GROMACS .gro file of C-alpha atoms in nm:
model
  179
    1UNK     CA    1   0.000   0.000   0.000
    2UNK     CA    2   0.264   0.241   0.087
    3UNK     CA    3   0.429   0.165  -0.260
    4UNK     CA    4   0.102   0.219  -0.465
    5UNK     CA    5   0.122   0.592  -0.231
    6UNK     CA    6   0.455   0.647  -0.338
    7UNK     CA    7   0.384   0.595  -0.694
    8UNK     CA    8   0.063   0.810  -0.773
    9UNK     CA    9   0.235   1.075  -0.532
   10UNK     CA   10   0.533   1.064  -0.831
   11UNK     CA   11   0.285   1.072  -1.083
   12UNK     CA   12   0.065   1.358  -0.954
   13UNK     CA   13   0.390   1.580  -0.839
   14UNK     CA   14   0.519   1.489  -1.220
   15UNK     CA   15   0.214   1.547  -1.416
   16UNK     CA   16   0.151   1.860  -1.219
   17UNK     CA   17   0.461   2.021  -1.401
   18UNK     CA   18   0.402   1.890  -1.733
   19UNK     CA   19   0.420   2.134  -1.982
   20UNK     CA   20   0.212   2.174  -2.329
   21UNK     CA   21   0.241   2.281  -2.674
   22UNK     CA   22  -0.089   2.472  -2.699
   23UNK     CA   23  -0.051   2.545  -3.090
   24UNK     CA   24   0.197   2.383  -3.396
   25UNK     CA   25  -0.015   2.482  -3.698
   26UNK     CA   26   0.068   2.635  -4.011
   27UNK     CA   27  -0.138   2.970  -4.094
   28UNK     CA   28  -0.315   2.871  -4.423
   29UNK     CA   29  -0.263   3.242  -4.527
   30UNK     CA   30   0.108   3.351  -4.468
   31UNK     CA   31   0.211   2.983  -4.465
   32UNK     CA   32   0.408   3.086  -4.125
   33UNK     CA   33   0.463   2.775  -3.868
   34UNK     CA   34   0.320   2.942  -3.560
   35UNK     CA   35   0.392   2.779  -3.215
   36UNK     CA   36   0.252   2.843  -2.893
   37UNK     CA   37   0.379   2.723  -2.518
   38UNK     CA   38   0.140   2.822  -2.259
   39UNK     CA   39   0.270   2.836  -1.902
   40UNK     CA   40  -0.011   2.594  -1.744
   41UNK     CA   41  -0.011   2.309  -1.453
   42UNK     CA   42  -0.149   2.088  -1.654
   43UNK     CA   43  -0.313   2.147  -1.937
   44UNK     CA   44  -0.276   2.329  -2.272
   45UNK     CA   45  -0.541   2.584  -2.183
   46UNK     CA   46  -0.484   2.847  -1.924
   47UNK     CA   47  -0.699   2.808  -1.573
   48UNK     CA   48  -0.779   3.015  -1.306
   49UNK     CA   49  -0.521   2.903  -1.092
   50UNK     CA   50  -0.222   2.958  -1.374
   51UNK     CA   51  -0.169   3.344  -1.327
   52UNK     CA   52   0.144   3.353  -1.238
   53UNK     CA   53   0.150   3.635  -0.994
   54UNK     CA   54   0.054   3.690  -0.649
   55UNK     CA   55  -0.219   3.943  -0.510
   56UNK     CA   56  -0.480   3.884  -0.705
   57UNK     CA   57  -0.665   4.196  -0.616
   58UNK     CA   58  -0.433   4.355  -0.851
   59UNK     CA   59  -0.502   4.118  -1.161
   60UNK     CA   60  -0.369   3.827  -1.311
   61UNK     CA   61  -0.101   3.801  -1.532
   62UNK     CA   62  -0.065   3.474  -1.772
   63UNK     CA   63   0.210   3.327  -2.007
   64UNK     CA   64   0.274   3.207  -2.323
   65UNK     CA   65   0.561   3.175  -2.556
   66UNK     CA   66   0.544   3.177  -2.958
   67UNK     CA   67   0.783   3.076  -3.216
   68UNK     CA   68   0.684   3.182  -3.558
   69UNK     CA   69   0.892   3.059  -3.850
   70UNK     CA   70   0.849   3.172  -4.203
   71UNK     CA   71   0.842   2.999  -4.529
   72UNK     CA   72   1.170   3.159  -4.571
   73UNK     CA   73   1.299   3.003  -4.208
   74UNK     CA   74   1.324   3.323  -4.072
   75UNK     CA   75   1.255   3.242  -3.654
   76UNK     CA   76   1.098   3.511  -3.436
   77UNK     CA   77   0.998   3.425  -3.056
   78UNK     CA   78   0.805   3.640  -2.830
   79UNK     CA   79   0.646   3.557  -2.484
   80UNK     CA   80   0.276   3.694  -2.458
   81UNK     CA   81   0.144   3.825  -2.138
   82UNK     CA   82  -0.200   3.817  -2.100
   83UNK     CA   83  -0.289   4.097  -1.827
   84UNK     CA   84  -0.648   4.092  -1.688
   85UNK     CA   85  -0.730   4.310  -1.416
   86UNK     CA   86  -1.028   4.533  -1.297
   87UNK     CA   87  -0.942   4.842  -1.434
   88UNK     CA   88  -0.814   4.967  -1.766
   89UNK     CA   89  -0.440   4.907  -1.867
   90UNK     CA   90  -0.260   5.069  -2.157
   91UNK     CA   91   0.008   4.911  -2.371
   92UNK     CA   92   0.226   5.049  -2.641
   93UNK     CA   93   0.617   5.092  -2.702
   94UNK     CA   94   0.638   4.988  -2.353
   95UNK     CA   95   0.863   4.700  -2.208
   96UNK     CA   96   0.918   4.439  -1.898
   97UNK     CA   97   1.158   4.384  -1.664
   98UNK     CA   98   1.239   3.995  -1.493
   99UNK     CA   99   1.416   4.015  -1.188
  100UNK     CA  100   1.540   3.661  -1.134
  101UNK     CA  101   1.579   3.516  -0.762
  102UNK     CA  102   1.996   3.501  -0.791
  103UNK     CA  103   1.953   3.944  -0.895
  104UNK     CA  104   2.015   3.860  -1.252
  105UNK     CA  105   1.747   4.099  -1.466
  106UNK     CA  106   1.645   4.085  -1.829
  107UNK     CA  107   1.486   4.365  -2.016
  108UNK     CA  108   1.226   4.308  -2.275
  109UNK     CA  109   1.085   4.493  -2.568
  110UNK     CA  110   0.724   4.510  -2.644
  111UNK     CA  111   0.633   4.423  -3.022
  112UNK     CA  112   0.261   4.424  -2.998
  113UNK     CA  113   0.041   4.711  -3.145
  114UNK     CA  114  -0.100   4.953  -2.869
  115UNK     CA  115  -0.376   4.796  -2.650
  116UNK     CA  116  -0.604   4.902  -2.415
  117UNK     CA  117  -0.816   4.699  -2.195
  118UNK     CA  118  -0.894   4.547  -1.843
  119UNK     CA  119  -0.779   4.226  -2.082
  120UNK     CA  120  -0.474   4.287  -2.285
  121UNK     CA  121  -0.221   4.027  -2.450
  122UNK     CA  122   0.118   4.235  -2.502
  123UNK     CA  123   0.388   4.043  -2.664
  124UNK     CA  124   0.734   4.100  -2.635
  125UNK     CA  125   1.045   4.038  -2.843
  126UNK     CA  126   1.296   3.720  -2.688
  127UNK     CA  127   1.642   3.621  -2.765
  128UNK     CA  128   1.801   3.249  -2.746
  129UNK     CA  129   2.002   3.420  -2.440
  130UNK     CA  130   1.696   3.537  -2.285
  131UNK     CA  131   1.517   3.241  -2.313
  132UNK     CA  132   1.828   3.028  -2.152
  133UNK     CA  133   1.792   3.260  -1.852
  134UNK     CA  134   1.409   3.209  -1.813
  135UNK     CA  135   1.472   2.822  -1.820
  136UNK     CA  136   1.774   2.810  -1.619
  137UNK     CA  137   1.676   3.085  -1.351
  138UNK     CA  138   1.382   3.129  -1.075
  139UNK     CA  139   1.189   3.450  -1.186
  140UNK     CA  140   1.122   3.631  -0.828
  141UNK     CA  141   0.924   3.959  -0.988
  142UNK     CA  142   0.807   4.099  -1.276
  143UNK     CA  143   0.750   4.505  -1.376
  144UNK     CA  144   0.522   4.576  -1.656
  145UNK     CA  145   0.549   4.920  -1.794
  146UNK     CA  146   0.208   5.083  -1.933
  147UNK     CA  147   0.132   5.405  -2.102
  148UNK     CA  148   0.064   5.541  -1.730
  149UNK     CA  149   0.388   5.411  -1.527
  150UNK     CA  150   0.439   5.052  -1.440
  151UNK     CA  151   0.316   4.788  -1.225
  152UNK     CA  152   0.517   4.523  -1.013
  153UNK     CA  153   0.372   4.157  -0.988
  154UNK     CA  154   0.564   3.907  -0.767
  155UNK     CA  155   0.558   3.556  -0.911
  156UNK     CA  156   0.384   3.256  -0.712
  157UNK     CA  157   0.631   3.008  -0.578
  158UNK     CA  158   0.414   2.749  -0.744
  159UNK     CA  159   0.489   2.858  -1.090
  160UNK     CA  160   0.820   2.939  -1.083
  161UNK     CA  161   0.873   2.569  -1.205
  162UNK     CA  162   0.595   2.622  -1.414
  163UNK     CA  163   0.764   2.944  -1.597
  164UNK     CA  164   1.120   2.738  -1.627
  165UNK     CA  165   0.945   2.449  -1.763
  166UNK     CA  166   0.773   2.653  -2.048
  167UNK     CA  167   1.105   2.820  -2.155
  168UNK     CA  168   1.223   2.495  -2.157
  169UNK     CA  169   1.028   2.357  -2.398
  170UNK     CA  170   1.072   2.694  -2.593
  171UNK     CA  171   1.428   2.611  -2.614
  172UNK     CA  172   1.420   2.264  -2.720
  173UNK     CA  173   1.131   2.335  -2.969
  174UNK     CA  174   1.394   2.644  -3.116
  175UNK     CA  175   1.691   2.340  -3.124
  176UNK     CA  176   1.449   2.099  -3.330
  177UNK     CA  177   1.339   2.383  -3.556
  178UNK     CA  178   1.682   2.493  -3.603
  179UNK     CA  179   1.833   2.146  -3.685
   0.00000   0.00000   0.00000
């Protein structure tokens, strides 16, 4: 009995983790390979429960990367954060700041059009580098800047495997598409 415990206590803590390709399709228009990672706990879809931020007074903030490739193999990856909160949030030329656990910080550059909402996906241009720092680090905080300031977020200690796993899975998806 205590084995059988053991076991589905391995599976659950393992499957808990497992990350997802959410989208590998190829846009019947542009004939671009689009890819999408969402950060979940266990399913491709995001839930409730897979903001990755604390204080959720403030509003919840989910993740996703996306590798696009071209017909020409040209490779672009962005992460998406989807911001929903209570009040209206404006997006445009703007960028983020990661502060990792170990002080390391990496500065990102927003790509998406300008959006306004109280539900807003903003995307943001990533390098290899960048990526190799989300998968290899803890992320600790996160600062959002918006047409009117910024706002901080800390990150649950829940998804911080979560968010490492994702970038993961970024990186080996860029190594296969690279090969």
């Amino acid at each position: 009995m205590k084995h059988l415990l053991l076991i589905i206590t391995l599976l659950l803590s393992t499957a808990s983790f497992a990350q997802f390709i959410a989208k590998d399709e190829i846009d019947k228009f542009t004939d671009d390979r689009k890819i999408q990672i969402n950060a979940t706990k266990g399913d491709a879809t995001w839930g409730t429960s897979d903001s990755f931020t604390k204080n959720i007074f403030r509003g919840g903030l989910y993740l996703s990367s996306h590798i696009t490739v071209t017909p020409n193999k040209e490779i672009y990856s962005h992460i998406n954060i989807n911001v929903q909160t209570s009040y209206m949030v404006c997006f445009g030329q703007n960028k983020i700041i990661a502060l990792f656990e170990n002080g390391d910080k990496v500065t990102l550059n927003q790509v998406s059009k300008i959006d306004c909402g109280n539900n807003v996906n903003v995307m943001y241009d990533i390098s290899d580098k960048d990526i190799n720092i989300f998968k290899n680090l803890k992320l600790k905080e996160i600062r959002l800047y918006t047409a009117d300031g910024y706002l901080d977020f800390v990150v649950k200690d829940n998804m911080k495997k979560v968010i490492q796993g994702t970038f993961e899975l970024t990186a080996n998806k860029l190594q296969e598409i690279q090969q």
